[in-house]
């Protein structure tokens, strides 16, 4: 066992399919309008994979960029955690597919499914391995292909989601920097409000899908919406209390990107200006567990924060699950 140390983000990378699906494209597929989608969700377009392209390829690209950004070789990585609710295979895991393709030959690899909260859950796991000195470098990749599981005939859901990947290379950082705290939670009772059946499909799932045994995403949008606003407020306050920081100490809130009205609703409850809450939802829609690392990557490159700034990461999603973290930026 090595000496204990702080864990921080050493490198970031993102990747998207080239194909852009706009709201106008969706107008031709379901009974919807650009105006409705923008007003009710804030989304203008999303990226979607070609049908014959596996999702993990996005993770490979994002992972390579994060390693290059951190100036760490693939052979130095000790562990790969891929957060996903849309794996290409149940086995092998996406993390094993990525491990092989990037040449991280020494790395252990497993997938973690906490739906859209996955990146925060993964951060919490990676933090334990690095803080304890057990591993030096953990590659955390949020990798999602929601286009492969949405029902393209269901206007309630197909306008909301997209594909993408964001990766972070985590490793030891100087004292006082990096992950200050993480918080994770779940309410399995509420899980029935957002389902994607896989090896089993219950009669309740068939009923929700209009009598068809489709293994597509189904959601009670208004139940999830109410949950999301409340839990974003709760998870943000929880990590502020745990760290003794106040909202004035926080430079940027980096939330999971699901709906602009959820972000604005939570900002209002937290009594903070909307511009403190990062959003890139208009370009990508909801890319599940990839949204937070993608947002971090973009915001960092836009110089929205720098070394020593405190950030709150906050996510919520299927399960239902939630999570938040405070990071003092170390780069
Ligand atoms: C899905 C969501 C955008 C719906 O927005 P909403 O304002 O709550 O809309 P409602 O569900 O009240 O539906 C209002 C009407 O719009 C319709 N509608 C739904 N999707 C539509 C679309 N794409 N285009 C046009 N009309 C649509 C509904 O059918 C409904 O019509 P009706 O009144 O005739 O039945 C919103 O509930 C949401 O964002 N929920 C959370 C989703 C989420 O974040 N999930 C992932 C969490 S990780």
PDB file of N, CA and C and ligand atoms in Angstrom, residues 31-33 36-37 40-41 116 155-156 159-161 194 219 221-222 224-225 256 258-259 261-262 286 316-318, ligand 1:
ATOM      1  N   UNK A  31     -44.623  13.828 -34.463  1.00  0.00           N
ATOM      2  CA  UNK A  31     -45.453  15.033 -34.412  1.00  0.00           C
ATOM      3  C   UNK A  31     -44.883  15.992 -33.354  1.00  0.00           C
ATOM      4  N   UNK A  32     -43.930  16.800 -33.778  1.00  0.00           N
ATOM      5  CA  UNK A  32     -43.305  17.750 -32.857  1.00  0.00           C
ATOM      6  C   UNK A  32     -42.905  18.999 -33.636  1.00  0.00           C
ATOM      7  N   UNK A  33     -42.329  19.983 -32.934  1.00  0.00           N
ATOM      8  CA  UNK A  33     -41.851  21.187 -33.630  1.00  0.00           C
ATOM      9  C   UNK A  33     -40.587  21.690 -32.947  1.00  0.00           C
ATOM     10  N   UNK A  36     -41.510  23.801 -29.956  1.00  0.00           N
ATOM     11  CA  UNK A  36     -41.897  23.061 -28.736  1.00  0.00           C
ATOM     12  C   UNK A  36     -40.653  22.520 -28.031  1.00  0.00           C
ATOM     13  N   UNK A  37     -39.770  21.920 -28.816  1.00  0.00           N
ATOM     14  CA  UNK A  37     -38.603  21.267 -28.183  1.00  0.00           C
ATOM     15  C   UNK A  37     -37.713  22.314 -27.499  1.00  0.00           C
ATOM     16  N   UNK A  40     -39.629  23.749 -24.321  1.00  0.00           N
ATOM     17  CA  UNK A  40     -39.868  22.813 -23.222  1.00  0.00           C
ATOM     18  C   UNK A  40     -38.595  22.126 -22.718  1.00  0.00           C
ATOM     19  N   UNK A  41     -37.505  22.168 -23.531  1.00  0.00           N
ATOM     20  CA  UNK A  41     -36.291  21.426 -23.105  1.00  0.00           C
ATOM     21  C   UNK A  41     -34.987  22.221 -23.229  1.00  0.00           C
ATOM     22  N   UNK A 116     -27.718   8.292 -15.505  1.00  0.00           N
ATOM     23  CA  UNK A 116     -27.144   9.629 -15.740  1.00  0.00           C
ATOM     24  C   UNK A 116     -26.280  10.115 -14.576  1.00  0.00           C
ATOM     25  N   UNK A 155     -42.575  10.651 -29.288  1.00  0.00           N
ATOM     26  CA  UNK A 155     -42.135  12.060 -29.236  1.00  0.00           C
ATOM     27  C   UNK A 155     -41.841  12.527 -27.817  1.00  0.00           C
ATOM     28  N   UNK A 156     -42.423  11.815 -26.815  1.00  0.00           N
ATOM     29  CA  UNK A 156     -42.169  12.197 -25.418  1.00  0.00           C
ATOM     30  C   UNK A 156     -40.709  12.019 -25.015  1.00  0.00           C
ATOM     31  N   UNK A 159     -36.952  13.140 -28.532  1.00  0.00           N
ATOM     32  CA  UNK A 159     -36.382  14.473 -28.778  1.00  0.00           C
ATOM     33  C   UNK A 159     -35.333  14.841 -27.717  1.00  0.00           C
ATOM     34  N   UNK A 160     -35.282  14.060 -26.630  1.00  0.00           N
ATOM     35  CA  UNK A 160     -34.488  14.482 -25.465  1.00  0.00           C
ATOM     36  C   UNK A 160     -33.037  14.018 -25.467  1.00  0.00           C
ATOM     37  N   UNK A 161     -32.769  12.884 -26.134  1.00  0.00           N
ATOM     38  CA  UNK A 161     -31.487  12.200 -25.891  1.00  0.00           C
ATOM     39  C   UNK A 161     -30.528  12.264 -27.080  1.00  0.00           C
ATOM     40  N   UNK A 194     -38.431   5.401 -15.043  1.00  0.00           N
ATOM     41  CA  UNK A 194     -37.516   5.507 -16.201  1.00  0.00           C
ATOM     42  C   UNK A 194     -36.904   4.127 -16.426  1.00  0.00           C
ATOM     43  N   UNK A 219     -40.243   6.661 -20.194  1.00  0.00           N
ATOM     44  CA  UNK A 219     -40.094   7.537 -19.024  1.00  0.00           C
ATOM     45  C   UNK A 219     -41.391   8.260 -18.715  1.00  0.00           C
ATOM     46  N   UNK A 221     -42.093  11.463 -17.834  1.00  0.00           N
ATOM     47  CA  UNK A 221     -41.321  12.713 -17.859  1.00  0.00           C
ATOM     48  C   UNK A 221     -41.632  13.647 -16.710  1.00  0.00           C
ATOM     49  N   UNK A 222     -42.911  13.782 -16.357  1.00  0.00           N
ATOM     50  CA  UNK A 222     -43.207  14.789 -15.346  1.00  0.00           C
ATOM     51  C   UNK A 222     -42.764  14.311 -13.952  1.00  0.00           C
ATOM     52  N   UNK A 224     -40.135  12.369 -13.367  1.00  0.00           N
ATOM     53  CA  UNK A 224     -38.671  12.506 -13.342  1.00  0.00           C
ATOM     54  C   UNK A 224     -38.286  13.983 -13.237  1.00  0.00           C
ATOM     55  N   UNK A 225     -39.053  14.829 -13.894  1.00  0.00           N
ATOM     56  CA  UNK A 225     -38.784  16.266 -13.845  1.00  0.00           C
ATOM     57  C   UNK A 225     -38.862  16.794 -12.403  1.00  0.00           C
ATOM     58  N   UNK A 256     -25.641  17.552 -14.555  1.00  0.00           N
ATOM     59  CA  UNK A 256     -26.083  16.681 -15.640  1.00  0.00           C
ATOM     60  C   UNK A 256     -27.064  17.476 -16.504  1.00  0.00           C
ATOM     61  N   UNK A 258     -30.122  17.610 -18.688  1.00  0.00           N
ATOM     62  CA  UNK A 258     -31.322  16.861 -19.085  1.00  0.00           C
ATOM     63  C   UNK A 258     -32.369  17.766 -19.710  1.00  0.00           C
ATOM     64  N   UNK A 259     -32.587  18.931 -19.089  1.00  0.00           N
ATOM     65  CA  UNK A 259     -33.619  19.853 -19.565  1.00  0.00           C
ATOM     66  C   UNK A 259     -33.287  21.219 -18.980  1.00  0.00           C
ATOM     67  N   UNK A 261     -35.097  23.583 -18.263  1.00  0.00           N
ATOM     68  CA  UNK A 261     -36.048  24.007 -17.223  1.00  0.00           C
ATOM     69  C   UNK A 261     -35.721  23.361 -15.873  1.00  0.00           C
ATOM     70  N   UNK A 262     -35.089  22.166 -15.905  1.00  0.00           N
ATOM     71  CA  UNK A 262     -34.643  21.537 -14.641  1.00  0.00           C
ATOM     72  C   UNK A 262     -33.506  22.385 -14.059  1.00  0.00           C
ATOM     73  N   UNK A 286     -29.579  15.210 -23.912  1.00  0.00           N
ATOM     74  CA  UNK A 286     -29.187  14.451 -22.718  1.00  0.00           C
ATOM     75  C   UNK A 286     -28.308  13.274 -23.156  1.00  0.00           C
ATOM     76  N   UNK A 316     -28.273  13.362 -11.719  1.00  0.00           N
ATOM     77  CA  UNK A 316     -29.480  12.638 -11.314  1.00  0.00           C
ATOM     78  C   UNK A 316     -29.927  11.824 -12.508  1.00  0.00           C
ATOM     79  N   UNK A 317     -30.660  10.745 -12.254  1.00  0.00           N
ATOM     80  CA  UNK A 317     -31.131   9.970 -13.397  1.00  0.00           C
ATOM     81  C   UNK A 317     -31.768   8.648 -13.018  1.00  0.00           C
ATOM     82  N   UNK A 318     -31.821   7.756 -13.994  1.00  0.00           N
ATOM     83  CA  UNK A 318     -32.486   6.460 -13.843  1.00  0.00           C
ATOM     84  C   UNK A 318     -31.998   5.722 -12.612  1.00  0.00           C
TER      85      UNK A 318
HETATM   86  C1  LIG B   1     -40.354  15.196 -21.085  1.00  0.00           C
HETATM   87  C2  LIG B   1     -40.604  16.665 -20.806  1.00  0.00           C
HETATM   88  C3  LIG B   1     -39.736  17.528 -21.697  1.00  0.00           C
HETATM   89  C4  LIG B   1     -42.073  16.980 -21.093  1.00  0.00           C
HETATM   90  O1  LIG B   1     -42.290  18.352 -20.893  1.00  0.00           O
HETATM   91  P1  LIG B   1     -43.611  18.857 -20.173  1.00  0.00           P
HETATM   92  O2  LIG B   1     -43.644  20.311 -20.280  1.00  0.00           O
HETATM   93  O3  LIG B   1     -43.588  18.272 -18.798  1.00  0.00           O
HETATM   94  O4  LIG B   1     -44.708  18.266 -21.075  1.00  0.00           O
HETATM   95  P2  LIG B   1     -45.908  17.305 -20.624  1.00  0.00           P
HETATM   96  O5  LIG B   1     -45.372  15.963 -20.265  1.00  0.00           O
HETATM   97  O6  LIG B   1     -46.718  18.044 -19.597  1.00  0.00           O
HETATM   98  O7  LIG B   1     -46.685  17.199 -21.966  1.00  0.00           O
HETATM   99  C5  LIG B   1     -47.375  18.313 -22.459  1.00  0.00           C
HETATM  100  C6  LIG B   1     -47.896  17.962 -23.826  1.00  0.00           C
HETATM  101  O8  LIG B   1     -46.808  18.008 -24.757  1.00  0.00           O
HETATM  102  C7  LIG B   1     -46.835  16.831 -25.541  1.00  0.00           C
HETATM  103  N1  LIG B   1     -45.490  16.507 -25.993  1.00  0.00           N
HETATM  104  C8  LIG B   1     -44.604  15.682 -25.402  1.00  0.00           C
HETATM  105  N2  LIG B   1     -43.505  15.620 -26.157  1.00  0.00           N
HETATM  106  C9  LIG B   1     -43.697  16.420 -27.209  1.00  0.00           C
HETATM  107  C10 LIG B   1     -42.922  16.776 -28.322  1.00  0.00           C
HETATM  108  N3  LIG B   1     -41.704  16.276 -28.514  1.00  0.00           N
HETATM  109  N4  LIG B   1     -43.428  17.655 -29.213  1.00  0.00           N
HETATM  110  C11 LIG B   1     -44.652  18.168 -29.053  1.00  0.00           C
HETATM  111  N5  LIG B   1     -45.448  17.858 -28.023  1.00  0.00           N
HETATM  112  C12 LIG B   1     -44.961  17.009 -27.115  1.00  0.00           C
HETATM  113  C13 LIG B   1     -47.433  15.779 -24.644  1.00  0.00           C
HETATM  114  O9  LIG B   1     -47.959  14.731 -25.417  1.00  0.00           O
HETATM  115  C14 LIG B   1     -48.491  16.566 -23.924  1.00  0.00           C
HETATM  116  O10 LIG B   1     -49.627  16.638 -24.753  1.00  0.00           O
HETATM  117  P3  LIG B   1     -51.108  16.488 -24.155  1.00  0.00           P
HETATM  118  O11 LIG B   1     -51.235  17.609 -23.170  1.00  0.00           O
HETATM  119  O12 LIG B   1     -51.951  16.606 -25.350  1.00  0.00           O
HETATM  120  O13 LIG B   1     -51.117  15.138 -23.501  1.00  0.00           O
HETATM  121  C15 LIG B   1     -40.315  16.995 -19.324  1.00  0.00           C
HETATM  122  O14 LIG B   1     -41.272  16.375 -18.519  1.00  0.00           O
HETATM  123  C16 LIG B   1     -38.952  16.558 -18.885  1.00  0.00           C
HETATM  124  O15 LIG B   1     -37.970  17.106 -19.301  1.00  0.00           O
HETATM  125  N6  LIG B   1     -38.889  15.583 -17.937  1.00  0.00           N
HETATM  126  C17 LIG B   1     -37.643  15.111 -17.368  1.00  0.00           C
HETATM  127  C18 LIG B   1     -36.919  14.354 -18.399  1.00  0.00           C
HETATM  128  C19 LIG B   1     -35.553  14.025 -17.988  1.00  0.00           C
HETATM  129  O16 LIG B   1     -34.811  14.893 -17.654  1.00  0.00           O
HETATM  130  N7  LIG B   1     -35.200  12.753 -18.019  1.00  0.00           N
HETATM  131  C20 LIG B   1     -33.930  12.248 -17.844  1.00  0.00           C
HETATM  132  C21 LIG B   1     -33.460  12.408 -16.479  1.00  0.00           C
HETATM  133  S1  LIG B   1     -31.811  11.917 -16.411  1.00  0.00           S
END
